[in-house]
Amino acid sequence: MRLILAKNIGFCFGVRRAIDMAVDMLKRQGKLYILGELIHNKDVIERIERMGALTVHSVEEVPCGQTLLIRSHGVAPEVVKRCQERGIIVKNATCPFVEKIHNIVSHQYACGRTILIYGKDDHPECIGTNGCCNDQGVFVHTKADIDALDPTKRVCLVSQTTADAEGFEKIASLVKAHFVDAIIEKTVCPTTAARQKEAEKLSQSCTKMVVIGDKNSSNTTKLASVCKKYCKHVHSVAKESELSLEKIAYNDIIGIVSGASAPDWKIREVITRMSEMEKTMAGNPVENDGIETGAAAAVEEPIVAECDCKNEAKCACECNAEQTEEPKADEPAEEKSEAADPSFAEAFEKTLVRIRNGQILTGSVVQIVDGEVCVNIGYKSDGFIPRNEFSSDADVNPADVVKIGDPIEVEVIKVNDGEGNVLLSHKNVESKKMWDSLMQDENISDKVFEGIGKEVVKGGLIATIEGVRAFIPASQLSTKYVEKIEDLVGKPITLKVIEVDKARKRIVASHKAVMVAEAEAARKQRWSELEVGSKVKGVVRRLTDFGAFVDIGGGIDGLVHVTDVAWGRVKHPKDVLSIGQEIEVLIRDVDVEKQRVSLGYKQLQPKPWTMADQKYPIGSIVEGKVVRIVPFGAFVALEPTIDGLIHISQVGVKRIAKVEDEINVGDVVRCKVLDVNTEAKRISLSRREAILEEHPEIAEELAQEKAERVRIAAERAAERAAQDAQRQQERENRRSSERRAPQGDKPERSERRERPRRDEDAYDLPPVEQSTTSLAGLFAAAMANAEKKDEE
């Protein structure tokens, strides 16, 4: 078997720079907050956390005045701004290649270009890049994504630094062909491109490929996919224990590559494990291009497991550090008996059991005193099991478990504790049995175990899984930051085994993995339950210019587009919704493949005019903006889809000739509702009534003016009545005088019919003339005048 080590292997420049900054700050100040996982490698994160690093997932988790390290993936400018507002000291470890992308995106977005991003939309680096253009970037992965965009747009294409270089080139060519004005920025990291090219070359010439790196690492996943194109047997491993050596043949040529977040010591462990095989060729692995690397040259010595031999003469380990004491004759020299006989001594010696440290024996319980158990193991002296060595559970009372005469398995801890006693442990035997039973389970990493928190240690918590101690790193206790780990002591906790070191008998477990798996299961269950047309309740999580993201449970966020927020036109969703608001929405569309849900909010809200009579009852005072003025009045917008009419007679407190004499378009006015007709969609308003109701002094002044007008009108009416009465009296007097006068004194007929002299207030009626104009003629004349005016 031959090993070929890639030239570009181990940490990249950006990752190494971020780790060096974190370690340096931890050495100087002992405590450091890191926003998100520093790199996508659990082992490295655990080591950093043991030094005092605390991984947080939001700025709000960092106390004011503390130091926060921005990881190599970078963040959006808004995150840095929030840190400054909270008084947090920010240390930026963003990779220079990522910062270059941020500068490009910020500049091109300011120039009015639409930003196209090639990469995973949920990757931390892409989230930060999208934040540089106010989350307006468009993620493109396929030709269909590009064809759906407007070709007349001015665009700029960038990529995730760890993206597939070949895939980016294909997308770039499609963008050039589709858009009239497109700028292509090749932002794939040169180191990433070199790794992928070298992996492609190695996979073409090797029978098997080993890709070292964490499963959450994006660039490691890309390397594995590149290798699978040219090599049928590709093994992706995060640690040496995941390497399956049984499938490797003696004549295999194995290429070894690693992601940018794989540490050198992890690479050495994998190479060491492969080098220990009998099939491996002598010497160090051969590096690609024939140059020996530091990783290959510094392969550590393999860890030797504890010796379990039974032949003391051939054992070269520490099990012979304490030799078993030979029985000594206790009789005086001058006395000779059977005991001094060599044959008898030899026979007696054969009846004794020879013991050593670490040996497992079966004895019988002789005595139980104060929690200590005395056991006869066939040795010259009995052994004792201290209470703390009886069981892994400190609350167990030995007297409740065993009785005198019961057989019991024990392990020899010390042959002589200094007082001639043999120190035994029953707990170790139980632990070994539990360990062996646990290790026989081939699907141990896929199972969920019920554990119990035992004690807090540096960097995490110790728990028991079926009686076996397991270490839970602080980063694996929850999906969120745990402030008080001691609260978990003595409480049940569900765990998944994420690492097993059989040589050291060490288990690393995770409660976070259980939570993530449960969340994923709930997410899948939730996706299967989603039906178009059904109603669901959710919480508004994020507001953007184009809509609101609503959490509908199961870790699923649906989008309420801005056009579905309200029946009327809405400039921004914040005008209607707020973050944290619980709302009921309608599922309008579900795309399981793209993991997208389209929601509607307005569809479950009553249409504005159906509730208009309840929202705007007659007699209430409302406020709105004047949106349109016509000769007979002004229209006022009470809400985006409801307008009310103020008739010209109700615009001002006094009669006006034009509406513009009182109000203009854009003015905000207060009106009183006079009438609401929901069927005809009409609301009659009165600005005059609202002014008089809110300003009594104006109403009183108008009342006084009206009273004065009434008084003047009454006086004039009285004067006219008096004048009419006087004229009537004069006419009566003349008639009376005419009746009393003799016949000879009567005036001539022509004189009697002479019209009386009219008064000053009287007026002449024009003589009645016969009309010679028809109605059709009048209409034709009016039409002619109208046409003449139009021509003018």
CSV table of N, CA, C and O in Angstrom, one decimal, residues 263-320:
chain,number,residue,atom,x,y,z
A,263,PRO,N,-7.1,20.3,11.2
A,263,PRO,CA,-5.8,20.7,11.8
A,263,PRO,C,-4.7,19.7,11.5
A,263,PRO,O,-5.0,18.5,11.1
A,264,ASP,N,-3.5,20.1,11.6
A,264,ASP,CA,-2.3,19.2,11.2
A,264,ASP,C,-2.3,18.0,12.1
A,264,ASP,O,-2.0,16.9,11.6
A,265,TRP,N,-2.7,18.2,13.4
A,265,TRP,CA,-2.6,17.0,14.3
A,265,TRP,C,-3.6,15.9,14.0
A,265,TRP,O,-3.4,14.7,14.2
A,266,LYS,N,-4.7,16.4,13.5
A,266,LYS,CA,-5.8,15.4,13.1
A,266,LYS,C,-5.3,14.6,11.8
A,266,LYS,O,-5.6,13.4,11.7
A,267,ILE,N,-4.6,15.3,10.9
A,267,ILE,CA,-4.1,14.7,9.7
A,267,ILE,C,-3.1,13.7,10.1
A,267,ILE,O,-3.0,12.6,9.6
A,268,ARG,N,-2.2,14.0,11.1
A,268,ARG,CA,-1.2,13.1,11.5
A,268,ARG,C,-1.8,11.8,12.1
A,268,ARG,O,-1.2,10.7,12.0
A,269,GLU,N,-2.8,12.0,12.9
A,269,GLU,CA,-3.5,10.8,13.5
A,269,GLU,C,-4.0,9.9,12.5
A,269,GLU,O,-3.9,8.6,12.6
A,270,VAL,N,-4.6,10.4,11.4
A,270,VAL,CA,-5.1,9.5,10.3
A,270,VAL,C,-4.0,8.8,9.6
A,270,VAL,O,-4.0,7.6,9.4
A,271,ILE,N,-2.9,9.6,9.3
A,271,ILE,CA,-1.7,9.0,8.6
A,271,ILE,C,-1.1,7.9,9.5
A,271,ILE,O,-0.7,6.8,9.1
A,272,THR,N,-1.0,8.2,10.8
A,272,THR,CA,-0.4,7.3,11.8
A,272,THR,C,-1.2,6.0,11.8
A,272,THR,O,-0.6,4.9,11.8
A,273,ARG,N,-2.5,6.1,11.9
A,273,ARG,CA,-3.3,4.9,11.9
A,273,ARG,C,-3.1,4.0,10.7
A,273,ARG,O,-3.1,2.8,10.7
A,274,MET,N,-3.0,4.7,9.5
A,274,MET,CA,-2.8,3.9,8.3
A,274,MET,C,-1.4,3.3,8.2
A,274,MET,O,-1.2,2.3,7.7
A,275,SER,N,-0.5,4.1,8.8
A,275,SER,CA,0.9,3.6,8.8
A,275,SER,C,1.1,2.4,9.7
A,275,SER,O,2.1,1.7,9.5
A,276,GLU,N,0.3,2.2,10.7
A,276,GLU,CA,0.4,1.1,11.6
A,276,GLU,C,0.0,-0.3,11.0
A,276,GLU,O,0.3,-1.3,11.5
A,277,MET,N,-0.7,-0.2,9.9
A,277,MET,CA,-1.1,-1.5,9.2
A,277,MET,C,0.1,-2.3,8.7
A,277,MET,O,1.1,-1.7,8.3
A,278,GLU,N,-0.1,-3.5,8.8
A,278,GLU,CA,1.0,-4.4,8.3
A,278,GLU,C,1.2,-4.3,6.8
A,278,GLU,O,2.2,-4.6,6.2
A,279,LYS,N,0.1,-3.9,6.1
A,279,LYS,CA,0.1,-3.8,4.7
A,279,LYS,C,0.8,-2.6,4.2
A,279,LYS,O,1.1,-2.4,3.0
A,280,THR,N,1.1,-1.6,5.1
A,280,THR,CA,1.6,-0.3,4.7
A,280,THR,C,3.1,-0.5,4.3
A,280,THR,O,3.8,-1.2,5.0
A,281,MET,N,3.5,0.2,3.3
A,281,MET,CA,4.9,0.2,2.9
A,281,MET,C,5.8,0.9,4.0
A,281,MET,O,5.3,1.8,4.6
A,282,ALA,N,7.0,0.5,4.1
A,282,ALA,CA,7.9,1.1,5.1
A,282,ALA,C,8.2,2.6,4.7
A,282,ALA,O,8.2,2.9,3.5
A,283,GLY,N,8.4,3.4,5.7
A,283,GLY,CA,8.7,4.8,5.4
A,283,GLY,C,7.5,5.7,5.5
A,283,GLY,O,6.4,5.3,5.6
A,284,ASN,N,7.8,7.0,5.4
A,284,ASN,CA,6.7,8.0,5.5
A,284,ASN,C,5.9,8.0,4.2
A,284,ASN,O,6.3,7.6,3.2
A,285,PRO,N,4.7,8.6,4.3
A,285,PRO,CA,3.9,8.8,3.1
A,285,PRO,C,4.6,9.7,2.1
A,285,PRO,O,5.3,10.6,2.5
A,286,VAL,N,4.3,9.4,0.8
A,286,VAL,CA,4.9,10.2,-0.2
A,286,VAL,C,4.0,11.3,-0.5
A,286,VAL,O,2.8,11.2,-0.7
A,287,GLU,N,4.6,12.5,-0.6
A,287,GLU,CA,3.7,13.7,-0.9
A,287,GLU,C,3.6,13.8,-2.4
A,287,GLU,O,4.5,13.5,-3.1
A,288,ASN,N,2.5,14.4,-2.8
A,288,ASN,CA,2.3,14.7,-4.2
A,288,ASN,C,3.4,15.6,-4.7
A,288,ASN,O,3.8,16.6,-4.0
A,289,ASP,N,3.9,15.4,-5.8
A,289,ASP,CA,5.1,16.1,-6.4
A,289,ASP,C,6.4,15.7,-5.8
A,289,ASP,O,7.4,16.3,-6.0
A,290,GLY,N,6.4,14.7,-4.9
A,290,GLY,CA,7.6,14.2,-4.3
A,290,GLY,C,8.2,15.0,-3.2
A,290,GLY,O,9.4,14.8,-2.8
A,291,ILE,N,7.5,16.0,-2.6
A,291,ILE,CA,8.1,16.9,-1.6
A,291,ILE,C,7.4,16.5,-0.3
A,291,ILE,O,6.2,16.4,-0.2
A,292,GLU,N,8.3,16.3,0.7
A,292,GLU,CA,7.8,15.8,2.0
A,292,GLU,C,7.2,17.0,2.8
A,292,GLU,O,7.8,18.1,2.9
A,293,THR,N,6.0,16.8,3.4
A,293,THR,CA,5.4,17.9,4.1
A,293,THR,C,5.6,17.8,5.6
A,293,THR,O,6.0,16.8,6.1
A,294,GLY,N,5.2,18.9,6.3
A,294,GLY,CA,5.4,18.8,7.7
A,294,GLY,C,4.5,17.8,8.3
A,294,GLY,O,4.8,17.2,9.3
A,295,ALA,N,3.3,17.7,7.8
A,295,ALA,CA,2.3,16.7,8.3
A,295,ALA,C,2.9,15.3,8.2
A,295,ALA,O,2.7,14.5,9.1
A,296,ALA,N,3.5,15.0,7.1
A,296,ALA,CA,4.0,13.6,6.9
A,296,ALA,C,5.3,13.4,7.7
A,296,ALA,O,5.5,12.3,8.3
A,297,ALA,N,6.1,14.4,7.8
A,297,ALA,CA,7.4,14.3,8.5
A,297,ALA,C,7.2,14.2,10.0
A,297,ALA,O,8.1,13.7,10.7
A,298,ALA,N,6.1,14.8,10.6
A,298,ALA,CA,5.9,14.9,12.0
A,298,ALA,C,4.9,13.9,12.5
A,298,ALA,O,4.2,14.1,13.4
A,299,VAL,N,4.8,12.7,11.9
A,299,VAL,CA,3.9,11.7,12.3
A,299,VAL,C,4.2,11.2,13.7
A,299,VAL,O,5.3,10.9,14.0
A,300,GLU,N,3.2,11.3,14.6
A,300,GLU,CA,3.5,11.0,16.0
A,300,GLU,C,3.5,9.5,16.2
A,300,GLU,O,3.1,8.7,15.5
A,301,GLU,N,4.1,9.1,17.4
A,301,GLU,CA,4.2,7.7,17.8
A,301,GLU,C,2.8,7.2,18.1
A,301,GLU,O,2.0,8.0,18.7
A,302,PRO,N,2.4,6.0,17.7
A,302,PRO,CA,1.1,5.5,18.0
A,302,PRO,C,0.9,5.3,19.5
A,302,PRO,O,1.8,5.0,20.2
A,303,ILE,N,-0.3,5.5,19.9
A,303,ILE,CA,-0.7,5.3,21.3
A,303,ILE,C,-0.8,3.8,21.6
A,303,ILE,O,-1.6,3.2,20.9
A,304,VAL,N,-0.1,3.3,22.6
A,304,VAL,CA,-0.2,1.9,22.9
A,304,VAL,C,-1.2,1.6,23.9
A,304,VAL,O,-1.3,2.3,24.9
A,305,ALA,N,-2.1,0.7,23.7
A,305,ALA,CA,-3.2,0.4,24.6
A,305,ALA,C,-2.6,-0.3,25.9
A,305,ALA,O,-1.5,-0.8,25.9
A,306,GLU,N,-3.4,-0.3,27.0
A,306,GLU,CA,-3.0,-0.9,28.2
A,306,GLU,C,-2.8,-2.4,28.0
A,306,GLU,O,-3.6,-3.0,27.3
A,307,CYS,N,-1.8,-2.9,28.7
A,307,CYS,CA,-1.5,-4.3,28.6
A,307,CYS,C,-2.5,-5.1,29.4
A,307,CYS,O,-2.9,-4.8,30.5
A,308,ASP,N,-2.9,-6.2,28.8
A,308,ASP,CA,-3.8,-7.1,29.5
A,308,ASP,C,-3.2,-8.6,29.5
A,308,ASP,O,-3.9,-9.6,29.4
A,309,CYS,N,-1.9,-8.6,29.6
A,309,CYS,CA,-1.2,-9.9,29.5
A,309,CYS,C,-1.4,-10.7,30.8
A,309,CYS,O,-1.7,-10.1,31.8
A,310,LYS,N,-1.2,-12.0,30.7
A,310,LYS,CA,-1.3,-12.9,31.9
A,310,LYS,C,0.0,-13.5,32.3
A,310,LYS,O,0.1,-14.2,33.3
A,311,ASN,N,1.0,-13.4,31.5
A,311,ASN,CA,2.3,-14.0,31.7
A,311,ASN,C,3.2,-12.9,32.2
A,311,ASN,O,3.7,-12.0,31.4
A,312,GLU,N,3.5,-12.8,33.5
A,312,GLU,CA,4.4,-11.8,34.1
A,312,GLU,C,5.8,-11.8,33.5
A,312,GLU,O,6.4,-10.8,33.4
A,313,ALA,N,6.3,-13.0,33.2
A,313,ALA,CA,7.7,-13.1,32.7
A,313,ALA,C,7.9,-12.4,31.4
A,313,ALA,O,8.9,-11.9,31.1
A,314,LYS,N,6.8,-12.5,30.5
A,314,LYS,CA,7.0,-11.9,29.2
A,314,LYS,C,6.5,-10.5,29.1
A,314,LYS,O,6.6,-9.8,28.1
A,315,CYS,N,5.8,-10.0,30.2
A,315,CYS,CA,5.2,-8.6,30.1
A,315,CYS,C,6.3,-7.6,30.4
A,315,CYS,O,7.0,-7.6,31.3
A,316,ALA,N,6.3,-6.6,29.5
A,316,ALA,CA,7.3,-5.5,29.7
A,316,ALA,C,6.6,-4.2,30.0
A,316,ALA,O,7.3,-3.1,29.9
A,317,CYS,N,5.4,-4.2,30.4
A,317,CYS,CA,4.7,-3.0,30.7
A,317,CYS,C,4.7,-2.7,32.2
A,317,CYS,O,5.5,-3.3,32.9
A,318,GLU,N,3.9,-1.8,32.7
A,318,GLU,CA,4.0,-1.3,34.0
A,318,GLU,C,3.3,-2.3,35.0
A,318,GLU,O,3.2,-2.0,36.2
A,319,CYS,N,2.7,-3.3,34.5
A,319,CYS,CA,1.9,-4.2,35.4
A,319,CYS,C,2.9,-5.0,36.4
A,319,CYS,O,2.4,-5.5,37.3
A,320,ASN,N,4.2,-5.0,36.1
A,320,ASN,CA,5.1,-5.6,37.0
A,320,ASN,C,5.8,-4.6,37.8
A,320,ASN,O,6.9,-4.9,38.4
